[in-house]
Amino acid sequence: SQQGEEDPQALSIQEGENATMNCSYKTSINNLQWYRQNSGRGLVHLILIRSNEREKHSGRLRVTLDTSKKSSSLLITASRAADTASYFCATDKVGSNYQLIWGAGTKLIIKP
Amino acid sequence: NAGVTQTPKFQVLKTGQSMTLQCAQDMNHNSMYWYRQDPGMGLRLIYYSASEGTTDKGEVPNGYNVSRLNKREFSLRLESAAPSQTSVYFCASSGGGQFRQYFGPGTRLTVT
């Protein structure tokens, strides 16, 4: 079953604009991660935010977490063509140190 | 340092044929995973191995078997392939106290 659900399913913006993607989940978590997948490639880890954190930054990425609403957002500022990819959120499964539960992803297209 | 490697990259099978997907990691990680990715569905965990010598079922284990050959290698076997197993298969690993997972490039499998 899918724990995380990303919104929107697809997003197309102009280069230089900011892109925001959202992720909702259903059960309590210890942490939430965001990954990027370029077309036909494996996933690459972007950032992890723990349940006791509200916001985290990494370069042009900003992640927020609202555990009361069971939601997270990923903001990419000053987008570039190379940011074109699918973005997935993944939450840990409470009680398991190993299993992640994945959303269906947001497909981001950056138009030059 | 190759990270996570998978072979083969592409495979076409006929219904009923068997095959083994190979995965190896060189990061000395304890945990390894097999996922399948179907269009619009994100990743679903097939099997995982928390440490050498142990394997556990994930969300969609039916039709698959795994072997944790040693700390480096984790293989996935399809005993009698079915068209429903047409998918992209990813191997991943994690370790060193980190929750993030490192992914291989994937195997695109088509069962006709």
PDB file of C-alpha atoms in Angstrom:
ATOM      1  CA  SER A   1       0.000   0.000   0.000  1.00  0.00           C
ATOM      2  CA  GLN A   2       1.187   3.500  -0.697  1.00  0.00           C
ATOM      3  CA  GLN A   3       1.943   5.556   2.395  1.00  0.00           C
ATOM      4  CA  GLY A   4       2.995   8.775   0.753  1.00  0.00           C
ATOM      5  CA  GLU A   5       1.050  10.587  -1.877  1.00  0.00           C
ATOM      6  CA  GLU A   6       2.714  13.339  -3.839  1.00  0.00           C
ATOM      7  CA  ASP A   7       0.886  16.309  -5.182  1.00  0.00           C
ATOM      8  CA  PRO A   8       0.797  17.375  -7.939  1.00  0.00           C
ATOM      9  CA  GLN A   9       1.363  14.314 -10.101  1.00  0.00           C
ATOM     10  CA  ALA A  10       3.013  16.500 -12.712  1.00  0.00           C
ATOM     11  CA  LEU A  11       4.372  20.042 -12.705  1.00  0.00           C
ATOM     12  CA  SER A  12       5.728  22.095 -15.591  1.00  0.00           C
ATOM     13  CA  ILE A  13       7.413  25.457 -14.926  1.00  0.00           C
ATOM     14  CA  GLN A  14       9.806  27.879 -16.584  1.00  0.00           C
ATOM     15  CA  GLU A  15      13.500  27.768 -15.807  1.00  0.00           C
ATOM     16  CA  GLY A  16      14.301  30.097 -12.947  1.00  0.00           C
ATOM     17  CA  GLU A  17      10.932  29.697 -11.230  1.00  0.00           C
ATOM     18  CA  ASN A  18      10.457  27.891  -7.947  1.00  0.00           C
ATOM     19  CA  ALA A  19       8.907  24.416  -7.831  1.00  0.00           C
ATOM     20  CA  THR A  20       6.921  23.128  -4.881  1.00  0.00           C
ATOM     21  CA  MET A  21       5.878  19.521  -4.396  1.00  0.00           C
ATOM     22  CA  ASN A  22       3.864  18.108  -1.549  1.00  0.00           C
ATOM     23  CA  CYS A  23       3.732  14.731   0.132  1.00  0.00           C
ATOM     24  CA  SER A  24       1.095  13.419   2.499  1.00  0.00           C
ATOM     25  CA  TYR A  25       1.345  10.277   4.566  1.00  0.00           C
ATOM     26  CA  LYS A  26      -0.959   8.283   6.770  1.00  0.00           C
ATOM     27  CA  THR A  27       0.817   6.941   9.849  1.00  0.00           C
ATOM     28  CA  SER A  28       3.357   8.134  12.400  1.00  0.00           C
ATOM     29  CA  ILE A  29       6.902   8.369  11.140  1.00  0.00           C
ATOM     30  CA  ASN A  30      10.413   8.750  12.455  1.00  0.00           C
ATOM     31  CA  ASN A  31      11.707  10.467   9.348  1.00  0.00           C
ATOM     32  CA  LEU A  32      10.778  11.412   5.803  1.00  0.00           C
ATOM     33  CA  GLN A  33      13.088  11.426   2.807  1.00  0.00           C
ATOM     34  CA  TRP A  34      12.975  12.931  -0.660  1.00  0.00           C
ATOM     35  CA  TYR A  35      14.584  11.290  -3.680  1.00  0.00           C
ATOM     36  CA  ARG A  36      15.056  12.317  -7.305  1.00  0.00           C
ATOM     37  CA  GLN A  37      14.846  10.001 -10.293  1.00  0.00           C
ATOM     38  CA  ASN A  38      16.058  11.089 -13.699  1.00  0.00           C
ATOM     39  CA  SER A  39      14.369   9.324 -16.572  1.00  0.00           C
ATOM     40  CA  GLY A  40      15.348   5.661 -16.732  1.00  0.00           C
ATOM     41  CA  ARG A  41      17.803   5.920 -13.859  1.00  0.00           C
ATOM     42  CA  GLY A  42      17.996   4.835 -10.238  1.00  0.00           C
ATOM     43  CA  LEU A  43      16.833   7.066  -7.420  1.00  0.00           C
ATOM     44  CA  VAL A  44      19.168   9.519  -5.748  1.00  0.00           C
ATOM     45  CA  HIS A  45      18.718  10.659  -2.162  1.00  0.00           C
ATOM     46  CA  LEU A  46      18.176  14.396  -1.743  1.00  0.00           C
ATOM     47  CA  ILE A  47      17.374  15.110   1.873  1.00  0.00           C
ATOM     48  CA  LEU A  48      16.080  13.522   5.078  1.00  0.00           C
ATOM     49  CA  ILE A  49      14.031  15.313   7.710  1.00  0.00           C
ATOM     50  CA  ARG A  50      13.376  13.824  11.117  1.00  0.00           C
ATOM     51  CA  SER A  51       9.989  13.920  12.805  1.00  0.00           C
ATOM     52  CA  ASN A  52      11.226  16.437  15.389  1.00  0.00           C
ATOM     53  CA  GLU A  53      12.416  18.841  12.674  1.00  0.00           C
ATOM     54  CA  ARG A  54      10.175  21.370  10.943  1.00  0.00           C
ATOM     55  CA  GLU A  55      12.421  22.639   8.175  1.00  0.00           C
ATOM     56  CA  LYS A  56      15.665  21.658   6.525  1.00  0.00           C
ATOM     57  CA  HIS A  57      17.776  23.205   3.777  1.00  0.00           C
ATOM     58  CA  SER A  58      20.282  21.773   1.340  1.00  0.00           C
ATOM     59  CA  GLY A  59      21.547  24.085  -1.373  1.00  0.00           C
ATOM     60  CA  ARG A  60      18.513  25.109  -3.468  1.00  0.00           C
ATOM     61  CA  LEU A  61      16.283  22.616  -1.668  1.00  0.00           C
ATOM     62  CA  ARG A  62      14.030  23.402   1.248  1.00  0.00           C
ATOM     63  CA  VAL A  63      11.975  20.714   2.945  1.00  0.00           C
ATOM     64  CA  THR A  64       9.278  21.308   5.525  1.00  0.00           C
ATOM     65  CA  LEU A  65       7.498  18.772   7.687  1.00  0.00           C
ATOM     66  CA  ASP A  66       4.183  19.199   9.489  1.00  0.00           C
ATOM     67  CA  THR A  67       3.569  16.090  11.562  1.00  0.00           C
ATOM     68  CA  SER A  68       0.189  17.369  12.768  1.00  0.00           C
ATOM     69  CA  LYS A  69      -1.023  17.417   9.170  1.00  0.00           C
ATOM     70  CA  LYS A  70       1.080  14.425   8.154  1.00  0.00           C
ATOM     71  CA  SER A  71       2.522  16.329   5.241  1.00  0.00           C
ATOM     72  CA  SER A  72       5.810  17.537   3.820  1.00  0.00           C
ATOM     73  CA  SER A  73       6.779  19.874   1.035  1.00  0.00           C
ATOM     74  CA  LEU A  74       9.863  20.088  -1.149  1.00  0.00           C
ATOM     75  CA  LEU A  75      10.742  23.481  -2.593  1.00  0.00           C
ATOM     76  CA  ILE A  76      13.335  23.793  -5.348  1.00  0.00           C
ATOM     77  CA  THR A  77      14.352  27.411  -5.833  1.00  0.00           C
ATOM     78  CA  ALA A  78      15.665  28.969  -9.048  1.00  0.00           C
ATOM     79  CA  SER A  79      14.942  25.829 -11.062  1.00  0.00           C
ATOM     80  CA  ARG A  80      17.272  24.644 -13.817  1.00  0.00           C
ATOM     81  CA  ALA A  81      16.745  22.361 -16.789  1.00  0.00           C
ATOM     82  CA  ALA A  82      18.783  19.705 -14.964  1.00  0.00           C
ATOM     83  CA  ASP A  83      16.115  19.597 -12.244  1.00  0.00           C
ATOM     84  CA  THR A  84      13.767  17.904 -14.721  1.00  0.00           C
ATOM     85  CA  ALA A  85      13.071  14.557 -13.031  1.00  0.00           C
ATOM     86  CA  SER A  86      10.553  12.699 -10.902  1.00  0.00           C
ATOM     87  CA  TYR A  87      10.602  13.390  -7.182  1.00  0.00           C
ATOM     88  CA  PHE A  88       9.517  10.853  -4.576  1.00  0.00           C
ATOM     89  CA  CYS A  89       8.907  11.056  -0.878  1.00  0.00           C
ATOM     90  CA  ALA A  90       9.528   8.028   1.317  1.00  0.00           C
ATOM     91  CA  THR A  91       8.603   7.474   4.925  1.00  0.00           C
ATOM     92  CA  ASP A  92       9.943   4.908   7.293  1.00  0.00           C
ATOM     93  CA  LYS A  93       7.662   2.205   8.599  1.00  0.00           C
ATOM     94  CA  VAL A  94       7.376   2.588  12.357  1.00  0.00           C
ATOM     95  CA  GLY A  95       8.665  -0.546  13.998  1.00  0.00           C
ATOM     96  CA  SER A  96      11.038  -1.317  11.148  1.00  0.00           C
ATOM     97  CA  ASN A  97      14.456   0.196  10.716  1.00  0.00           C
ATOM     98  CA  TYR A  98      14.600  -0.916   7.146  1.00  0.00           C
ATOM     99  CA  GLN A  99      11.424  -0.532   5.224  1.00  0.00           C
ATOM    100  CA  LEU A 100      10.548   2.653   3.415  1.00  0.00           C
ATOM    101  CA  ILE A 101       7.112   3.345   2.009  1.00  0.00           C
ATOM    102  CA  TRP A 102       7.059   5.336  -1.196  1.00  0.00           C
ATOM    103  CA  GLY A 103       4.709   7.737  -2.864  1.00  0.00           C
ATOM    104  CA  ALA A 104       3.921   7.646  -6.561  1.00  0.00           C
ATOM    105  CA  GLY A 105       6.039  10.716  -7.316  1.00  0.00           C
ATOM    106  CA  THR A 106       5.771  14.134  -8.898  1.00  0.00           C
ATOM    107  CA  LYS A 107       7.067  14.503 -12.441  1.00  0.00           C
ATOM    108  CA  LEU A 108       8.745  17.904 -12.755  1.00  0.00           C
ATOM    109  CA  ILE A 109       9.499  19.435 -16.136  1.00  0.00           C
ATOM    110  CA  ILE A 110      11.586  22.599 -16.367  1.00  0.00           C
ATOM    111  CA  LYS A 111      11.051  24.470 -19.608  1.00  0.00           C
ATOM    112  CA  PRO A 112      14.025  26.465 -20.938  1.00  0.00           C
TER     113      PRO A 112
ATOM    114  CA  ASN B   1      33.858   2.796  -5.702  1.00  0.00           C
ATOM    115  CA  ALA B   2      30.984   1.643  -7.967  1.00  0.00           C
ATOM    116  CA  GLY B   3      28.174   1.923  -5.366  1.00  0.00           C
ATOM    117  CA  VAL B   4      25.309  -0.432  -6.252  1.00  0.00           C
ATOM    118  CA  THR B   5      25.535  -2.410  -9.485  1.00  0.00           C
ATOM    119  CA  GLN B   6      22.846  -4.502 -11.153  1.00  0.00           C
ATOM    120  CA  THR B   7      22.873  -6.957 -14.008  1.00  0.00           C
ATOM    121  CA  PRO B   8      21.414  -7.275 -16.524  1.00  0.00           C
ATOM    122  CA  LYS B   9      20.190  -3.826 -17.606  1.00  0.00           C
ATOM    123  CA  PHE B  10      17.492  -5.234 -19.876  1.00  0.00           C
ATOM    124  CA  GLN B  11      15.852  -8.633 -20.176  1.00  0.00           C
ATOM    125  CA  VAL B  12      12.994 -10.108 -22.169  1.00  0.00           C
ATOM    126  CA  LEU B  13      11.500 -13.373 -20.960  1.00  0.00           C
ATOM    127  CA  LYS B  14       8.733 -15.602 -22.167  1.00  0.00           C
ATOM    128  CA  THR B  15       6.004 -16.583 -19.729  1.00  0.00           C
ATOM    129  CA  GLY B  16       7.187 -19.475 -17.587  1.00  0.00           C
ATOM    130  CA  GLN B  17      10.904 -18.831 -18.000  1.00  0.00           C
ATOM    131  CA  SER B  18      13.117 -18.227 -14.998  1.00  0.00           C
ATOM    132  CA  MET B  19      15.918 -15.787 -14.372  1.00  0.00           C
ATOM    133  CA  THR B  20      18.025 -14.258 -11.636  1.00  0.00           C
ATOM    134  CA  LEU B  21      18.724 -10.567 -11.233  1.00  0.00           C
ATOM    135  CA  GLN B  22      22.058  -9.823  -9.648  1.00  0.00           C
ATOM    136  CA  CYS B  23      22.923  -6.967  -7.310  1.00  0.00           C
ATOM    137  CA  ALA B  24      26.159  -6.060  -5.579  1.00  0.00           C
ATOM    138  CA  GLN B  25      27.267  -3.152  -3.400  1.00  0.00           C
ATOM    139  CA  ASP B  26      30.746  -2.102  -2.369  1.00  0.00           C
ATOM    140  CA  MET B  27      29.836   0.244   0.486  1.00  0.00           C
ATOM    141  CA  ASN B  28      29.956  -2.425   3.234  1.00  0.00           C
ATOM    142  CA  HIS B  29      26.250  -1.903   3.901  1.00  0.00           C
ATOM    143  CA  ASN B  30      24.365  -4.345   6.067  1.00  0.00           C
ATOM    144  CA  SER B  31      20.929  -3.865   4.517  1.00  0.00           C
ATOM    145  CA  MET B  32      19.864  -4.535   0.951  1.00  0.00           C
ATOM    146  CA  TYR B  33      16.537  -4.275  -0.843  1.00  0.00           C
ATOM    147  CA  TRP B  34      14.725  -5.286  -4.001  1.00  0.00           C
ATOM    148  CA  TYR B  35      11.990  -3.025  -5.353  1.00  0.00           C
ATOM    149  CA  ARG B  36       9.819  -3.006  -8.411  1.00  0.00           C
ATOM    150  CA  GLN B  37       8.612   0.177 -10.059  1.00  0.00           C
ATOM    151  CA  ASP B  38       5.515   0.191 -12.210  1.00  0.00           C
ATOM    152  CA  PRO B  39       4.255   3.266 -14.067  1.00  0.00           C
ATOM    153  CA  GLY B  40       2.491   5.697 -11.749  1.00  0.00           C
ATOM    154  CA  MET B  41       2.922   3.515  -8.666  1.00  0.00           C
ATOM    155  CA  GLY B  42       6.228   4.503  -7.112  1.00  0.00           C
ATOM    156  CA  LEU B  43       8.406   1.788  -5.599  1.00  0.00           C
ATOM    157  CA  ARG B  44       7.108  -1.349  -3.962  1.00  0.00           C
ATOM    158  CA  LEU B  45       9.339  -3.474  -1.762  1.00  0.00           C
ATOM    159  CA  ILE B  46       9.640  -7.091  -2.839  1.00  0.00           C
ATOM    160  CA  TYR B  47      12.173  -8.448  -0.328  1.00  0.00           C
ATOM    161  CA  TYR B  48      14.814  -7.028   1.911  1.00  0.00           C
ATOM    162  CA  SER B  49      17.788  -8.298   3.848  1.00  0.00           C
ATOM    163  CA  ALA B  50      18.517  -6.482   7.085  1.00  0.00           C
ATOM    164  CA  SER B  51      21.891  -8.172   7.412  1.00  0.00           C
ATOM    165  CA  GLU B  52      23.923 -10.979   5.935  1.00  0.00           C
ATOM    166  CA  GLY B  53      22.109 -14.260   6.494  1.00  0.00           C
ATOM    167  CA  THR B  54      18.622 -12.812   6.871  1.00  0.00           C
ATOM    168  CA  THR B  55      15.874 -12.054   4.375  1.00  0.00           C
ATOM    169  CA  ASP B  56      12.301 -10.862   4.842  1.00  0.00           C
ATOM    170  CA  LYS B  57       9.261 -10.381   2.666  1.00  0.00           C
ATOM    171  CA  GLY B  58       8.202  -6.926   1.680  1.00  0.00           C
ATOM    172  CA  GLU B  59       4.940  -5.709   0.253  1.00  0.00           C
ATOM    173  CA  VAL B  60       4.844  -7.802  -2.961  1.00  0.00           C
ATOM    174  CA  PRO B  61       6.906 -11.008  -2.515  1.00  0.00           C
ATOM    175  CA  ASN B  62       4.716 -13.461  -4.434  1.00  0.00           C
ATOM    176  CA  GLY B  63       6.467 -14.980  -7.442  1.00  0.00           C
ATOM    177  CA  TYR B  64       9.959 -14.044  -6.243  1.00  0.00           C
ATOM    178  CA  ASN B  65      12.751 -15.537  -4.169  1.00  0.00           C
ATOM    179  CA  VAL B  66      15.936 -13.930  -2.914  1.00  0.00           C
ATOM    180  CA  SER B  67      19.371 -14.979  -1.750  1.00  0.00           C
ATOM    181  CA  ARG B  68      21.771 -12.923   0.319  1.00  0.00           C
ATOM    182  CA  LEU B  69      24.871 -14.608  -0.951  1.00  0.00           C
ATOM    183  CA  ASN B  70      27.258 -12.601   1.230  1.00  0.00           C
ATOM    184  CA  LYS B  71      27.432  -9.076   2.573  1.00  0.00           C
ATOM    185  CA  ARG B  72      27.984  -7.631  -0.914  1.00  0.00           C
ATOM    186  CA  GLU B  73      25.500  -9.564  -3.027  1.00  0.00           C
ATOM    187  CA  PHE B  74      21.717  -9.899  -3.008  1.00  0.00           C
ATOM    188  CA  SER B  75      19.999 -11.700  -5.875  1.00  0.00           C
ATOM    189  CA  LEU B  76      16.361 -11.829  -6.925  1.00  0.00           C
ATOM    190  CA  ARG B  77      14.970 -14.880  -8.705  1.00  0.00           C
ATOM    191  CA  LEU B  78      11.835 -15.234 -10.776  1.00  0.00           C
ATOM    192  CA  GLU B  79      11.078 -18.958 -10.919  1.00  0.00           C
ATOM    193  CA  SER B  80       8.266 -18.821 -13.483  1.00  0.00           C
ATOM    194  CA  ALA B  81       7.904 -15.404 -15.021  1.00  0.00           C
ATOM    195  CA  ALA B  82       4.451 -13.945 -15.643  1.00  0.00           C
ATOM    196  CA  PRO B  83       3.434 -10.868 -17.694  1.00  0.00           C
ATOM    197  CA  SER B  84       2.414  -9.178 -14.403  1.00  0.00           C
ATOM    198  CA  GLN B  85       6.103  -9.169 -13.471  1.00  0.00           C
ATOM    199  CA  THR B  86       6.937  -6.824 -16.331  1.00  0.00           C
ATOM    200  CA  SER B  87       8.484  -3.908 -14.480  1.00  0.00           C
ATOM    201  CA  VAL B  88      11.671  -2.063 -13.666  1.00  0.00           C
ATOM    202  CA  TYR B  89      13.546  -3.670 -10.786  1.00  0.00           C
ATOM    203  CA  PHE B  90      15.807  -1.701  -8.488  1.00  0.00           C
ATOM    204  CA  CYS B  91      18.252  -2.933  -5.917  1.00  0.00           C
ATOM    205  CA  ALA B  92      19.239  -0.644  -3.052  1.00  0.00           C
ATOM    206  CA  SER B  93      21.399  -0.748   0.043  1.00  0.00           C
ATOM    207  CA  SER B  94      21.733   1.160   3.282  1.00  0.00           C
ATOM    208  CA  GLY B  95      24.011   1.060   6.265  1.00  0.00           C
ATOM    209  CA  GLY B  96      26.368   2.906   8.539  1.00  0.00           C
ATOM    210  CA  GLY B  97      23.487   3.977  10.762  1.00  0.00           C
ATOM    211  CA  GLN B  98      21.950   5.977   7.926  1.00  0.00           C
ATOM    212  CA  PHE B  99      18.366   5.683   6.786  1.00  0.00           C
ATOM    213  CA  ARG B 100      19.091   6.835   3.246  1.00  0.00           C
ATOM    214  CA  GLN B 101      19.184   4.194   0.565  1.00  0.00           C
ATOM    215  CA  TYR B 102      21.557   3.958  -2.368  1.00  0.00           C
ATOM    216  CA  PHE B 103      20.111   2.656  -5.602  1.00  0.00           C
ATOM    217  CA  GLY B 104      21.418   0.706  -8.547  1.00  0.00           C
ATOM    218  CA  PRO B 105      20.611   1.723 -12.128  1.00  0.00           C
ATOM    219  CA  GLY B 106      17.756  -0.770 -12.488  1.00  0.00           C
ATOM    220  CA  THR B 107      16.825  -3.755 -14.657  1.00  0.00           C
ATOM    221  CA  ARG B 108      14.052  -3.324 -17.183  1.00  0.00           C
ATOM    222  CA  LEU B 109      12.246  -6.666 -17.461  1.00  0.00           C
ATOM    223  CA  THR B 110       9.595  -7.518 -20.027  1.00  0.00           C
ATOM    224  CA  VAL B 111       7.679 -10.778 -19.833  1.00  0.00           C
ATOM    225  CA  THR B 112       5.765 -11.711 -22.977  1.00  0.00           C
TER     226      THR B 112
END
